[in-house]
Amino acid sequence: MKKFSDHIAIIGAGIAGLAAANFLQIKNIPCVVFERSKYLGEHGAGISISPNGINVLNELGLIEELRLIS
């Protein structure tokens, strides 16, 4: 039987990828985020966040930062 690796790779540094990496970091689980783009930045687009998304941001400890910039 093949053993699974304990290394975690997250493909994509979008909202979901960075949120997953943040959650793993909070739980002291090492991971690496891979992103194809050389530069990360704001694109001036808006997003809408569902109540479940707000719950996740709250769990990650990011809700106050979100309120400050929204």
PDB file of C-alpha atoms in Angstrom:
ATOM      1  CA  MET A   1       0.000   0.000   0.000  1.00  0.00           C
ATOM      2  CA  LYS A   2       1.280   3.441  -0.916  1.00  0.00           C
ATOM      3  CA  LYS A   3       1.873   5.905   1.924  1.00  0.00           C
ATOM      4  CA  PHE A   4       0.598   9.442   1.656  1.00  0.00           C
ATOM      5  CA  SER A   5       2.993  12.343   1.980  1.00  0.00           C
ATOM      6  CA  ASP A   6       2.603  14.780   4.838  1.00  0.00           C
ATOM      7  CA  HIS A   7       3.412  17.685   2.507  1.00  0.00           C
ATOM      8  CA  ILE A   8       0.515  19.890   1.463  1.00  0.00           C
ATOM      9  CA  ALA A   9       0.576  21.855  -1.783  1.00  0.00           C
ATOM     10  CA  ILE A  10      -2.031  24.496  -2.523  1.00  0.00           C
ATOM     11  CA  ILE A  11      -2.338  25.335  -6.180  1.00  0.00           C
ATOM     12  CA  GLY A  12      -3.379  28.937  -6.763  1.00  0.00           C
ATOM     13  CA  ALA A  13      -3.020  32.049  -4.624  1.00  0.00           C
ATOM     14  CA  GLY A  14      -6.576  33.222  -5.130  1.00  0.00           C
ATOM     15  CA  ILE A  15      -9.034  33.810  -2.323  1.00  0.00           C
ATOM     16  CA  ALA A  16      -9.646  30.114  -1.661  1.00  0.00           C
ATOM     17  CA  GLY A  17      -5.980  29.099  -1.863  1.00  0.00           C
ATOM     18  CA  LEU A  18      -4.792  31.818   0.487  1.00  0.00           C
ATOM     19  CA  ALA A  19      -7.671  31.171   2.900  1.00  0.00           C
ATOM     20  CA  ALA A  20      -6.776  27.474   2.957  1.00  0.00           C
ATOM     21  CA  ALA A  21      -3.107  28.294   3.577  1.00  0.00           C
ATOM     22  CA  ASN A  22      -4.070  30.696   6.369  1.00  0.00           C
ATOM     23  CA  PHE A  23      -6.268  28.072   8.036  1.00  0.00           C
ATOM     24  CA  LEU A  24      -3.526  25.439   7.827  1.00  0.00           C
ATOM     25  CA  GLN A  25      -1.003  27.886   9.269  1.00  0.00           C
ATOM     26  CA  ILE A  26      -3.329  28.621  12.210  1.00  0.00           C
ATOM     27  CA  LYS A  27      -3.482  24.863  12.851  1.00  0.00           C
ATOM     28  CA  ASN A  28       0.353  24.608  12.596  1.00  0.00           C
ATOM     29  CA  ILE A  29       0.136  22.482   9.457  1.00  0.00           C
ATOM     30  CA  PRO A  30       2.899  23.367   6.972  1.00  0.00           C
ATOM     31  CA  CYS A  31       1.939  23.965   3.366  1.00  0.00           C
ATOM     32  CA  VAL A  32       3.271  25.609   0.218  1.00  0.00           C
ATOM     33  CA  VAL A  33       1.201  27.821  -2.093  1.00  0.00           C
ATOM     34  CA  PHE A  34       2.041  27.659  -5.797  1.00  0.00           C
ATOM     35  CA  GLU A  35       0.932  30.480  -8.096  1.00  0.00           C
ATOM     36  CA  ARG A  36       1.553  30.807 -11.816  1.00  0.00           C
ATOM     37  CA  SER A  37       1.466  34.612 -11.853  1.00  0.00           C
ATOM     38  CA  LYS A  38       4.652  36.469 -10.949  1.00  0.00           C
ATOM     39  CA  TYR A  39       2.751  39.313  -9.263  1.00  0.00           C
ATOM     40  CA  LEU A  40      -0.115  39.333  -6.813  1.00  0.00           C
ATOM     41  CA  GLY A  41      -2.168  42.443  -6.326  1.00  0.00           C
ATOM     42  CA  GLU A  42      -5.517  44.103  -6.338  1.00  0.00           C
ATOM     43  CA  HIS A  43      -7.513  44.161  -9.534  1.00  0.00           C
ATOM     44  CA  GLY A  44     -10.136  46.674  -8.434  1.00  0.00           C
ATOM     45  CA  ALA A  45     -12.949  44.144  -8.541  1.00  0.00           C
ATOM     46  CA  GLY A  46     -15.549  43.735  -5.846  1.00  0.00           C
ATOM     47  CA  ILE A  47     -16.586  40.471  -4.282  1.00  0.00           C
ATOM     48  CA  SER A  48     -19.654  39.449  -2.399  1.00  0.00           C
ATOM     49  CA  ILE A  49     -19.319  37.157   0.585  1.00  0.00           C
ATOM     50  CA  SER A  50     -22.101  34.843   1.697  1.00  0.00           C
ATOM     51  CA  PRO A  51     -22.966  34.378   5.379  1.00  0.00           C
ATOM     52  CA  ASN A  52     -21.032  31.083   5.364  1.00  0.00           C
ATOM     53  CA  GLY A  53     -18.034  32.931   3.918  1.00  0.00           C
ATOM     54  CA  ILE A  54     -18.274  35.481   6.723  1.00  0.00           C
ATOM     55  CA  ASN A  55     -18.250  32.606   9.222  1.00  0.00           C
ATOM     56  CA  VAL A  56     -15.059  31.244   7.650  1.00  0.00           C
ATOM     57  CA  LEU A  57     -13.374  34.657   7.728  1.00  0.00           C
ATOM     58  CA  ASN A  58     -14.383  35.002  11.361  1.00  0.00           C
ATOM     59  CA  GLU A  59     -12.907  31.560  12.138  1.00  0.00           C
ATOM     60  CA  LEU A  60      -9.669  32.634  10.429  1.00  0.00           C
ATOM     61  CA  GLY A  61      -9.553  35.786  12.553  1.00  0.00           C
ATOM     62  CA  LEU A  62      -9.859  38.059   9.514  1.00  0.00           C
ATOM     63  CA  ILE A  63     -13.314  39.561   9.989  1.00  0.00           C
ATOM     64  CA  GLU A  64     -12.130  42.761  11.699  1.00  0.00           C
ATOM     65  CA  GLU A  65      -9.558  43.425   8.960  1.00  0.00           C
ATOM     66  CA  LEU A  66     -12.294  42.941   6.382  1.00  0.00           C
ATOM     67  CA  ARG A  67     -14.554  45.412   8.162  1.00  0.00           C
ATOM     68  CA  LEU A  68     -11.761  47.993   8.269  1.00  0.00           C
ATOM     69  CA  ILE A  69     -11.233  47.928   4.500  1.00  0.00           C
ATOM     70  CA  SER A  70     -14.803  47.388   3.309  1.00  0.00           C
TER      71      SER A  70
END
